[in-house]
mmCIF file of C-alpha atoms and ligand atoms in Angstrom:
data_model
loop_
_atom_site.group_PDB
_atom_site.id
_atom_site.type_symbol
_atom_site.label_atom_id
_atom_site.label_comp_id
_atom_site.label_asym_id
_atom_site.label_seq_id
_atom_site.Cartn_x
_atom_site.Cartn_y
_atom_site.Cartn_z
ATOM 1 C CA MET A 26 0.535 -19.677 6.058
ATOM 2 C CA PRO A 27 2.671 -20.595 9.118
ATOM 3 C CA GLU A 28 0.708 -20.548 12.348
ATOM 4 C CA GLU A 29 1.548 -17.559 14.550
ATOM 5 C CA LYS A 30 3.102 -18.523 17.887
ATOM 6 C CA LYS A 31 1.160 -17.404 20.951
ATOM 7 C CA LEU A 32 3.372 -15.194 23.094
ATOM 8 C CA ILE A 33 3.444 -15.432 26.885
ATOM 9 C CA LYS A 34 3.951 -12.676 29.429
ATOM 10 C CA VAL A 35 6.728 -12.606 31.999
ATOM 11 C CA THR A 36 7.663 -9.866 34.442
ATOM 12 C CA ILE A 37 11.323 -9.546 35.411
ATOM 13 C CA ASP A 38 12.344 -6.899 37.955
ATOM 14 C CA ASN A 39 9.013 -5.081 37.446
ATOM 15 C CA ILE A 40 9.396 -4.967 33.657
ATOM 16 C CA THR A 41 6.888 -7.007 31.662
ATOM 17 C CA ILE A 42 7.658 -8.420 28.224
ATOM 18 C CA GLU A 43 6.144 -10.959 25.876
ATOM 19 C CA VAL A 44 8.260 -13.873 24.723
ATOM 20 C CA GLU A 45 7.830 -17.120 22.817
ATOM 21 C CA PRO A 46 7.024 -20.226 24.886
ATOM 22 C CA GLY A 47 10.211 -22.211 25.601
ATOM 23 C CA THR A 48 12.324 -19.092 26.211
ATOM 24 C CA SER A 49 14.584 -19.339 29.262
ATOM 25 C CA ILE A 50 14.342 -16.697 31.979
ATOM 26 C CA LEU A 51 17.927 -15.666 31.132
ATOM 27 C CA ASN A 52 17.111 -15.056 27.478
ATOM 28 C CA ALA A 53 13.893 -13.221 28.386
ATOM 29 C CA ALA A 54 15.936 -10.979 30.710
ATOM 30 C CA ARG A 55 18.500 -10.437 27.940
ATOM 31 C CA MET A 56 15.669 -9.158 25.730
ATOM 32 C CA ILE A 57 15.078 -6.449 28.350
ATOM 33 C CA GLY A 58 18.825 -5.910 28.607
ATOM 34 C CA GLY A 59 20.946 -3.820 30.982
ATOM 35 C CA ASP A 60 21.326 -4.837 34.614
ATOM 36 C CA VAL A 61 18.156 -6.940 34.506
ATOM 37 C CA ALA A 62 20.051 -9.653 32.582
ATOM 38 C CA PRO A 63 21.709 -12.013 35.102
ATOM 39 C CA PRO A 64 25.421 -12.750 34.648
ATOM 40 C CA ALA A 65 26.249 -16.091 33.000
ATOM 41 C CA MET A 66 29.582 -17.845 33.321
ATOM 42 C CA CYS A 67 28.785 -21.247 31.802
ATOM 43 C CA TYR A 68 25.731 -20.765 29.552
ATOM 44 C CA TYR A 69 26.612 -19.989 25.926
ATOM 45 C CA THR A 70 23.844 -19.507 23.372
ATOM 46 C CA LYS A 71 25.652 -21.283 20.539
ATOM 47 C CA LEU A 72 26.700 -24.326 22.596
ATOM 48 C CA LYS A 73 24.071 -27.035 22.977
ATOM 49 C CA GLY A 74 23.743 -28.365 26.533
ATOM 50 C CA SER A 75 25.691 -25.492 28.122
ATOM 51 C CA GLY A 76 24.506 -23.865 31.347
ATOM 52 C CA GLY A 77 23.510 -25.176 34.745
ATOM 53 C CA LYS A 78 27.058 -25.447 36.092
ATOM 54 C CA CYS A 79 28.158 -22.162 37.629
ATOM 55 C CA ARG A 80 24.997 -20.860 39.394
ATOM 56 C CA THR A 81 25.855 -17.196 38.791
ATOM 57 C CA CYS A 82 22.565 -16.737 36.940
ATOM 58 C CA LEU A 83 20.341 -17.631 39.933
ATOM 59 C CA VAL A 84 17.056 -15.694 40.173
ATOM 60 C CA GLU A 85 14.027 -15.694 42.456
ATOM 61 C CA VAL A 86 10.684 -16.746 40.963
ATOM 62 C CA SER A 87 8.165 -14.940 43.174
ATOM 63 C CA LYS A 88 5.158 -16.109 41.135
ATOM 64 C CA GLY A 89 5.283 -19.373 39.173
ATOM 65 C CA SER A 90 2.603 -18.575 36.589
ATOM 66 C CA THR A 91 -0.972 -17.320 36.223
ATOM 67 C CA ALA A 92 -2.227 -20.918 36.528
ATOM 68 C CA ASP A 93 -0.097 -21.684 39.597
ATOM 69 C CA PRO A 94 0.932 -18.445 41.314
ATOM 70 C CA ARG A 95 2.933 -20.131 44.088
ATOM 71 C CA PRO A 96 6.529 -18.890 44.307
ATOM 72 C CA MET A 97 9.284 -21.395 43.579
ATOM 73 C CA PRO A 98 10.734 -22.612 46.887
ATOM 74 C CA LYS A 99 14.380 -22.089 45.939
ATOM 75 C CA LEU A 100 16.343 -19.773 43.716
ATOM 76 C CA VAL A 101 16.584 -21.233 40.208
ATOM 77 C CA ALA A 102 19.243 -21.168 37.476
ATOM 78 C CA SER A 103 17.734 -18.753 34.943
ATOM 79 C CA CYS A 104 19.649 -20.304 32.036
ATOM 80 C CA ARG A 105 17.959 -23.663 32.649
ATOM 81 C CA THR A 106 14.448 -22.539 33.665
ATOM 82 C CA ASN A 107 11.872 -21.606 31.058
ATOM 83 C CA VAL A 108 9.328 -18.838 31.528
ATOM 84 C CA MET A 109 5.641 -19.579 32.123
ATOM 85 C CA ASP A 110 2.709 -17.324 31.305
ATOM 86 C CA GLY A 111 2.283 -14.743 34.082
ATOM 87 C CA MET A 112 5.578 -15.649 35.793
ATOM 88 C CA GLU A 113 7.184 -12.992 37.996
ATOM 89 C CA VAL A 114 10.942 -13.047 38.457
ATOM 90 C CA LYS A 115 13.276 -11.004 40.610
ATOM 91 C CA ASN A 116 16.900 -10.519 39.772
ATOM 92 C CA ILE A 117 18.467 -7.252 40.948
ATOM 93 C CA THR A 118 15.373 -6.469 43.022
ATOM 94 C CA SER A 119 15.850 -9.569 45.217
ATOM 95 C CA PRO A 120 18.187 -9.330 48.233
ATOM 96 C CA LYS A 121 18.199 -13.178 48.317
ATOM 97 C CA VAL A 122 19.590 -13.320 44.792
ATOM 98 C CA ILE A 123 22.288 -10.758 45.501
ATOM 99 C CA ASP A 124 23.276 -12.655 48.646
ATOM 100 C CA ALA A 125 23.405 -15.990 46.789
ATOM 101 C CA ARG A 126 25.414 -14.449 43.955
ATOM 102 C CA ASN A 127 27.913 -13.071 46.461
ATOM 103 C CA GLY A 128 28.257 -16.625 47.803
ATOM 104 C CA VAL A 129 28.721 -18.108 44.323
ATOM 105 C CA VAL A 130 31.478 -15.604 43.584
ATOM 106 C CA GLU A 131 33.163 -16.516 46.862
ATOM 107 C CA PHE A 132 33.064 -20.174 45.785
ATOM 108 C CA LEU A 133 34.394 -19.427 42.305
ATOM 109 C CA LEU A 134 37.281 -17.542 43.855
ATOM 110 C CA LEU A 135 38.177 -20.268 46.383
ATOM 111 C CA ASN A 136 40.860 -21.687 44.135
ATOM 112 C CA HIS A 137 41.119 -18.963 41.538
ATOM 113 C CA PRO A 138 44.419 -17.059 41.797
ATOM 114 C CA LEU A 139 44.175 -13.269 41.978
ATOM 115 C CA ASP A 140 46.752 -12.841 39.248
ATOM 116 C CA CYS A 141 44.802 -10.316 37.158
ATOM 117 C CA PRO A 142 47.870 -8.026 36.902
ATOM 118 C CA ILE A 143 49.666 -10.644 34.793
ATOM 119 C CA CYS A 144 46.688 -12.486 33.295
ATOM 120 C CA ASP A 145 45.982 -11.980 29.587
ATOM 121 C CA GLN A 146 42.227 -12.122 30.192
ATOM 122 C CA ALA A 147 42.295 -9.076 32.506
ATOM 123 C CA GLY A 148 40.024 -6.357 31.165
ATOM 124 C CA GLU A 149 37.733 -8.815 29.386
ATOM 125 C CA CYS A 150 37.321 -11.443 32.114
ATOM 126 C CA ASP A 151 33.789 -12.300 33.231
ATOM 127 C CA LEU A 152 35.014 -13.419 36.640
ATOM 128 C CA GLN A 153 36.927 -10.179 37.156
ATOM 129 C CA ASN A 154 33.770 -8.186 36.339
ATOM 130 C CA LEU A 155 31.685 -10.387 38.603
ATOM 131 C CA SER A 156 34.163 -9.965 41.465
ATOM 132 C CA TYR A 157 33.943 -6.187 41.184
ATOM 133 C CA ASP A 158 30.159 -6.421 41.534
ATOM 134 C CA HIS A 159 29.869 -9.210 44.105
ATOM 135 C CA GLY A 160 33.276 -10.028 45.582
ATOM 136 C CA LYS A 161 34.567 -9.437 49.088
ATOM 137 C CA GLU A 162 38.029 -8.092 49.938
ATOM 138 C CA GLY A 163 38.944 -11.086 52.067
ATOM 139 C CA THR A 164 38.556 -14.855 51.937
ATOM 140 C CA ARG A 165 37.305 -17.263 54.602
ATOM 141 C CA TYR A 166 39.101 -20.162 52.946
ATOM 142 C CA GLN A 167 41.866 -21.556 55.078
ATOM 143 C CA PHE A 168 43.157 -24.465 52.995
ATOM 144 C CA ALA A 169 45.924 -24.519 50.416
ATOM 145 C CA ARG A 170 44.699 -23.585 46.956
ATOM 146 C CA ARG A 171 44.855 -26.136 44.163
ATOM 147 C CA THR A 172 47.985 -25.908 42.044
ATOM 148 C CA PHE A 173 48.747 -27.553 38.702
ATOM 149 C CA GLU A 174 51.633 -27.985 36.302
ATOM 150 C CA LYS A 175 51.358 -25.612 33.328
ATOM 151 C CA HIS A 176 50.141 -27.308 30.141
ATOM 152 C CA SER A 177 50.558 -26.270 26.548
ATOM 153 C CA LEU A 178 47.551 -27.639 24.726
ATOM 154 C CA GLY A 179 49.148 -27.866 21.300
ATOM 155 C CA PRO A 180 50.990 -25.188 19.370
ATOM 156 C CA TYR A 181 48.456 -22.409 19.898
ATOM 157 C CA ILE A 182 46.820 -22.760 23.298
ATOM 158 C CA GLN A 183 48.140 -22.469 26.823
ATOM 159 C CA LEU A 184 46.160 -23.862 29.747
ATOM 160 C CA HIS A 185 46.401 -22.352 33.234
ATOM 161 C CA MET A 186 44.345 -24.859 35.135
ATOM 162 C CA THR A 187 44.503 -22.819 38.350
ATOM 163 C CA ARG A 188 42.260 -20.199 36.685
ATOM 164 C CA CYS A 189 39.676 -22.659 35.333
ATOM 165 C CA ILE A 190 36.186 -22.526 36.853
ATOM 166 C CA LEU A 191 35.073 -25.796 35.211
ATOM 167 C CA CYS A 192 32.311 -24.225 33.172
ATOM 168 C CA TYR A 193 32.588 -26.894 30.405
ATOM 169 C CA ARG A 194 32.314 -24.322 27.612
ATOM 170 C CA CYS A 195 35.614 -25.379 26.006
ATOM 171 C CA VAL A 196 34.602 -29.041 26.164
ATOM 172 C CA PHE A 197 31.290 -28.324 24.408
ATOM 173 C CA THR A 198 33.098 -26.178 21.820
ATOM 174 C CA ALA A 199 35.576 -28.938 20.989
ATOM 175 C CA ASP A 200 32.750 -31.479 20.924
ATOM 176 C CA GLN A 201 30.367 -29.551 18.735
ATOM 177 C CA LEU A 202 32.725 -27.611 16.477
ATOM 178 C CA THR A 203 35.798 -29.690 15.741
ATOM 179 C CA ASN A 204 36.013 -33.131 14.165
ATOM 180 C CA GLU A 205 37.645 -34.750 17.179
ATOM 181 C CA ARG A 206 37.508 -33.818 20.843
ATOM 182 C CA ARG A 207 40.687 -34.671 22.703
ATOM 183 C CA HIS A 208 40.186 -32.942 25.993
ATOM 184 C CA GLY A 209 37.663 -32.971 28.770
ATOM 185 C CA ILE A 210 37.226 -32.786 32.506
ATOM 186 C CA LEU A 211 39.092 -35.592 34.226
ATOM 187 C CA ASP A 212 38.622 -36.798 37.805
ATOM 188 C CA ARG A 213 35.920 -35.816 40.246
ATOM 189 C CA GLY A 214 35.131 -33.200 42.906
ATOM 190 C CA ASP A 215 38.024 -31.090 44.088
ATOM 191 C CA HIS A 216 40.374 -33.092 41.822
ATOM 192 C CA SER A 217 38.478 -32.240 38.616
ATOM 193 C CA GLU A 218 40.619 -30.673 35.949
ATOM 194 C CA ILE A 219 40.616 -29.842 32.266
ATOM 195 C CA ALA A 220 43.155 -32.101 30.600
ATOM 196 C CA THR A 221 43.983 -33.752 27.314
ATOM 197 C CA TYR A 222 43.901 -37.510 27.333
ATOM 198 C CA ILE A 223 47.529 -38.687 27.728
ATOM 199 C CA GLU A 224 48.830 -35.194 26.873
ATOM 200 C CA LYS A 225 47.384 -35.158 23.362
ATOM 201 C CA SER A 226 47.599 -31.746 21.852
ATOM 202 C CA LEU A 227 44.622 -29.929 20.459
ATOM 203 C CA ASP A 228 45.262 -29.138 16.826
ATOM 204 C CA ASN A 229 41.810 -29.354 15.268
ATOM 205 C CA ASP A 230 41.014 -26.654 12.774
ATOM 206 C CA PHE A 231 38.480 -24.727 14.871
ATOM 207 C CA ILE A 232 39.964 -25.447 18.284
ATOM 208 C CA GLY A 233 41.115 -21.821 18.750
ATOM 209 C CA ASN A 234 37.512 -20.926 19.561
ATOM 210 C CA ILE A 235 37.913 -22.478 23.018
ATOM 211 C CA ILE A 236 40.050 -19.430 23.871
ATOM 212 C CA ASP A 237 37.152 -17.113 23.042
ATOM 213 C CA VAL A 238 34.525 -19.045 25.001
ATOM 214 C CA CYS A 239 36.613 -19.409 28.174
ATOM 215 C CA PRO A 240 35.108 -16.880 30.621
ATOM 216 C CA VAL A 241 38.386 -16.584 32.551
ATOM 217 C CA GLY A 242 42.083 -16.625 31.625
ATOM 218 C CA ALA A 243 42.464 -20.421 31.795
ATOM 219 C CA LEU A 244 42.900 -20.804 28.040
ATOM 220 C CA THR A 245 45.098 -18.227 26.378
ATOM 221 C CA ASP A 246 46.463 -17.645 22.899
ATOM 222 C CA ARG A 247 50.153 -18.643 22.765
ATOM 223 C CA THR A 248 50.762 -16.290 19.826
ATOM 224 C CA TYR A 249 49.572 -13.325 21.925
ATOM 225 C CA ARG A 250 50.086 -14.087 25.605
ATOM 226 C CA PHE A 251 52.155 -11.641 27.656
ATOM 227 C CA LYS A 252 52.571 -9.357 24.621
ATOM 228 C CA ASN A 253 50.167 -6.573 25.590
ATOM 229 C CA ARG A 254 47.227 -5.506 27.766
ATOM 230 C CA VAL A 255 43.853 -5.558 26.134
ATOM 231 C CA TRP A 256 43.051 -1.933 27.028
ATOM 232 C CA PHE A 257 46.088 -0.694 25.088
ATOM 233 C CA LEU A 258 44.804 -2.299 21.890
ATOM 234 C CA ASN A 259 42.320 -0.915 19.376
ATOM 235 C CA PRO A 260 39.789 -3.476 18.105
ATOM 236 C CA VAL A 261 38.860 -3.183 14.442
ATOM 237 C CA ASP A 262 36.351 -5.315 12.493
ATOM 238 C CA ALA A 263 37.782 -6.962 9.386
ATOM 239 C CA HIS A 264 37.052 -9.849 7.028
ATOM 240 C CA ARG A 265 38.785 -12.025 4.453
ATOM 241 C CA ASP A 266 37.723 -14.571 1.934
ATOM 242 C CA CYS A 267 38.328 -17.741 3.906
ATOM 243 C CA PRO A 268 37.537 -21.179 2.473
ATOM 244 C CA LYS A 269 37.007 -22.676 5.976
ATOM 245 C CA CYS A 270 35.056 -20.086 7.983
ATOM 246 C CA LYS A 271 33.139 -16.875 7.359
ATOM 247 C CA GLY A 272 36.380 -14.938 7.900
ATOM 248 C CA LYS A 273 34.675 -12.206 9.961
ATOM 249 C CA VAL A 274 36.991 -11.244 12.805
ATOM 250 C CA THR A 275 38.176 -8.531 15.145
ATOM 251 C CA LEU A 276 41.805 -7.432 14.699
ATOM 252 C CA TRP A 277 43.464 -6.020 17.826
ATOM 253 C CA TYR A 278 45.911 -3.274 16.838
ATOM 254 C CA ARG A 279 48.557 -1.371 18.688
ATOM 255 C CA GLY A 280 49.862 1.218 16.261
ATOM 256 C CA ASP A 281 50.201 -0.582 12.915
ATOM 257 C CA GLU A 282 50.770 -3.987 14.417
ATOM 258 C CA VAL A 283 48.076 -6.669 14.710
ATOM 259 C CA TYR A 284 48.671 -8.306 18.103
ATOM 260 C CA ARG A 285 45.881 -10.833 17.983
ATOM 261 C CA VAL A 286 42.870 -11.938 15.991
ATOM 262 C CA THR A 287 39.639 -13.023 17.700
ATOM 263 C CA ALA A 288 36.114 -13.889 16.659
ATOM 264 C CA ARG A 289 33.608 -11.023 16.906
ATOM 265 C CA LYS A 290 31.548 -11.022 20.066
ATOM 266 C CA ASP A 291 28.010 -9.805 20.740
ATOM 267 C CA GLN A 292 26.863 -7.642 23.667
ATOM 268 C CA TRP A 293 26.784 -10.713 25.951
ATOM 269 C CA GLY A 294 30.419 -11.514 25.169
ATOM 270 C CA GLU A 295 29.451 -14.500 23.022
ATOM 271 C CA VAL A 296 31.081 -15.342 19.688
ATOM 272 C CA MET A 297 28.953 -14.336 16.665
ATOM 273 C CA ASP A 298 30.691 -16.533 14.051
ATOM 274 C CA TRP A 299 33.251 -19.215 14.862
ATOM 275 C CA ILE A 300 36.586 -18.663 13.099
ATOM 276 C CA CYS A 301 39.214 -21.151 11.936
ATOM 277 C CA ASN A 302 42.762 -21.483 13.268
ATOM 278 C CA GLU A 303 44.306 -20.045 10.118
ATOM 279 C CA CYS A 304 42.381 -16.747 10.450
ATOM 280 C CA ARG A 305 43.068 -16.598 14.177
ATOM 281 C CA PHE A 306 46.713 -17.553 14.431
ATOM 282 C CA GLU A 307 48.313 -17.130 11.037
ATOM 283 C CA LYS A 308 46.900 -13.963 9.512
ATOM 284 C CA LYS A 309 48.483 -11.135 11.439
ATOM 285 C CA GLN A 310 49.226 -8.715 8.589
ATOM 286 C CA THR A 311 46.862 -5.870 7.736
ATOM 287 C CA SER A 312 47.316 -6.869 4.072
ATOM 288 C CA ASP A 313 45.601 -10.216 4.848
ATOM 289 C CA TRP A 314 42.341 -8.423 5.675
ATOM 290 C CA THR A 315 39.716 -6.022 4.369
ATOM 291 C CA ILE A 316 39.164 -3.492 7.154
ATOM 292 C CA GLU A 317 35.546 -2.581 7.972
ATOM 293 C CA GLY A 318 36.014 -0.059 10.799
ATOM 294 C CA PRO A 319 36.310 0.233 14.582
ATOM 295 C CA THR A 320 34.574 -2.476 16.622
ATOM 296 C CA LYS A 321 31.570 -1.331 18.671
ATOM 297 C CA ILE A 322 32.374 -1.669 22.346
ATOM 298 C CA ASP A 323 30.393 -1.214 25.532
ATOM 299 C CA ARG A 324 31.144 2.166 27.131
ATOM 300 C CA HIS A 325 31.500 0.406 30.504
ATOM 301 C CA SER A 326 34.220 -1.899 29.222
ATOM 302 C CA VAL A 327 37.810 -1.211 30.145
ATOM 303 C CA ILE A 328 38.603 -1.692 26.448
ATOM 304 C CA SER A 329 36.809 1.580 25.709
ATOM 305 C CA GLN A 330 39.497 3.485 27.623
ATOM 306 C CA GLY A 331 41.250 5.823 25.209
ATOM 307 C CA HIS A 332 39.173 4.493 22.285
ATOM 308 C CA TYR A 333 35.933 6.338 21.887
ATOM 309 C CA VAL A 334 35.056 5.524 18.293
ATOM 310 C CA GLY A 335 32.184 3.045 18.065
ATOM 311 C CA VAL A 336 31.531 3.009 21.819
ATOM 312 C CA GLN A 337 27.984 1.894 22.642
ATOM 313 C CA LYS A 338 25.945 3.007 25.612
ATOM 314 C CA PRO A 339 24.468 -0.001 27.421
ATOM 315 C CA THR A 340 20.690 -0.215 27.952
ATOM 316 C CA GLU A 341 19.616 1.750 31.035
ATOM 317 C CA THR A 342 16.953 -0.227 32.902
ATOM 318 C CA LEU A 343 17.144 1.237 36.407
ATOM 319 C CA PRO A 344 14.346 3.873 36.107
ATOM 320 C CA GLU A 345 11.941 1.187 34.810
ATOM 321 C CA VAL A 346 12.938 -1.335 37.502
ATOM 322 C CA MET A 347 12.429 1.261 40.252
ATOM 323 C CA GLY A 348 9.332 2.816 38.674
ATOM 324 C CA ARG A 349 10.943 6.258 38.990
ATOM 325 C CA GLN A 350 14.103 8.131 38.097
ATOM 326 C CA PRO A 351 16.904 7.356 40.571
ATOM 327 C CA ARG A 352 17.641 10.346 42.768
ATOM 328 C CA LEU A 353 21.270 10.999 42.055
ATOM 329 C CA LEU A 354 21.458 14.152 44.163
ATOM 330 C CA MET A 355 19.399 13.891 47.293
ATOM 331 C CA ASP A 356 18.631 16.466 49.955
ATOM 332 C CA ILE A 357 18.995 14.432 53.165
ATOM 333 C CA HIS A 358 16.571 16.721 55.031
ATOM 334 C CA SER A 359 13.741 15.900 52.638
ATOM 335 C CA VAL A 360 13.984 12.142 53.305
ATOM 336 C CA SER A 361 15.065 11.972 56.940
ATOM 337 C CA GLU A 362 13.406 13.478 59.989
ATOM 338 C CA VAL A 363 16.434 12.689 62.100
ATOM 339 C CA ASN A 364 18.576 15.314 60.470
ATOM 340 C CA LYS A 365 17.491 18.786 61.452
ATOM 341 C CA PRO A 366 17.769 21.298 58.614
ATOM 342 C CA LYS A 367 19.157 24.022 60.887
ATOM 343 C CA ILE A 368 22.143 21.897 61.879
ATOM 344 C CA HIS A 369 25.027 22.050 59.436
ATOM 345 C CA LEU A 370 27.356 19.126 59.921
ATOM 346 C CA SER A 371 30.289 20.991 58.390
ATOM 347 C CA GLU A 372 30.004 23.677 61.089
ATOM 348 C CA LEU A 373 30.080 21.307 64.067
ATOM 349 C CA PRO A 374 33.370 21.297 65.888
ATOM 350 C CA GLY A 375 34.572 17.686 65.721
ATOM 351 C CA PRO A 376 32.488 14.653 64.774
ATOM 352 C CA ALA A 377 28.650 14.799 64.940
ATOM 353 C CA HIS A 378 27.011 13.198 67.953
ATOM 354 C CA SER A 379 23.426 12.281 68.832
ATOM 355 C CA ASP A 380 23.436 15.213 71.317
ATOM 356 C CA ASP A 381 23.771 17.608 68.413
ATOM 357 C CA PHE A 382 20.332 16.553 67.121
ATOM 358 C CA LYS A 383 18.365 16.727 70.362
HETATM 359 S S1 SF4 B 26 39.281 -23.920 30.663
HETATM 360 FE FE1 SF4 B 26 37.939 -22.092 30.542
HETATM 361 S S2 SF4 B 26 36.270 -22.722 29.134
HETATM 362 FE FE2 SF4 B 26 37.322 -24.626 29.795
HETATM 363 S S3 SF4 B 26 36.127 -25.319 31.602
HETATM 364 FE FE3 SF4 B 26 37.845 -24.078 32.386
HETATM 365 S S4 SF4 B 26 36.966 -21.994 32.593
HETATM 366 FE FE4 SF4 B 26 35.580 -23.150 31.260
HETATM 367 S S1 FES B 27 24.961 -19.457 33.502
HETATM 368 FE FE1 FES B 27 23.314 -20.471 34.473
HETATM 369 S S2 FES B 27 24.274 -21.872 35.806
HETATM 370 FE FE2 FES B 27 25.972 -20.951 34.747
#
């Protein structure tokens, strides 16, 4: 009989769970779900060696373990730090983490163009979502942004290097999934860029998957780009008998027309099964596929607009994190002694002043 693994306890944002030893803090937080799971721009479960590049997943470890309860001196990357027995972690409950994440987003946006209105990734872009949660309206950056020539990486993929955040996901995908990697990150520091060696095109059979793993709009599908906005399309799960891959995909319809084909993604936006180029780029007729039904989408996603079949409600963790139900409607007089109940702000002539509360 296989020996049962001893589980260890970890508390993240006041919620305690038991996980297997060797689990990263990020994956432990994903088991809890909802807002407790830190955002991740470079970590990708299916890609070996990914993570540790973008720093969006930083968390505070306020207690190292039962054996050594000292807090960790700095914020740590949750995708690269494993849990210890008795560890206590703060994500959304730590002002330090929120502050650091705001800073990381500011860094990621230093060179990133704000071209969401014309970017094909808009509506399903991790950086766009992150900017809504942690971005500022302005920038403190005073230098010229990096600009690059546009590259077509082979017949199917367009690279917009200005949008790349150098997360390495596409490099790992090409390395681990295709039979020959022909692109990588060239140069160092501010000059780093994704490029093919001497302009070689990427035509490996599974190379289309780099479009799906790219968290931003740096790699786009040339058979789909500029044809539609993602929130006008209806995603439908479908499969076909494919000799190269599992053939399980999402078809993106507008009316009767299939605009694009992508791999299916899980709740963390990660590909469930890699698909081949033929399924992705060459099978755009409904007759090529067996339709399974509408894709399940997160209710918070912009893609759910106007498409309410199969919409999933995300896990609600806030009451557990706070230890009480959030007070959505609050009577200000019951929580503040400054405001006198007999004074009605709407009845004051002009703006309220401290004299009104004497
Ligand atoms: S092109 Fe996309 S996937 Fe590749 S490193 Fe840049 S952001 Fe990451
Ligand atoms: S997801 Fe952890 S550092 Fe990028």
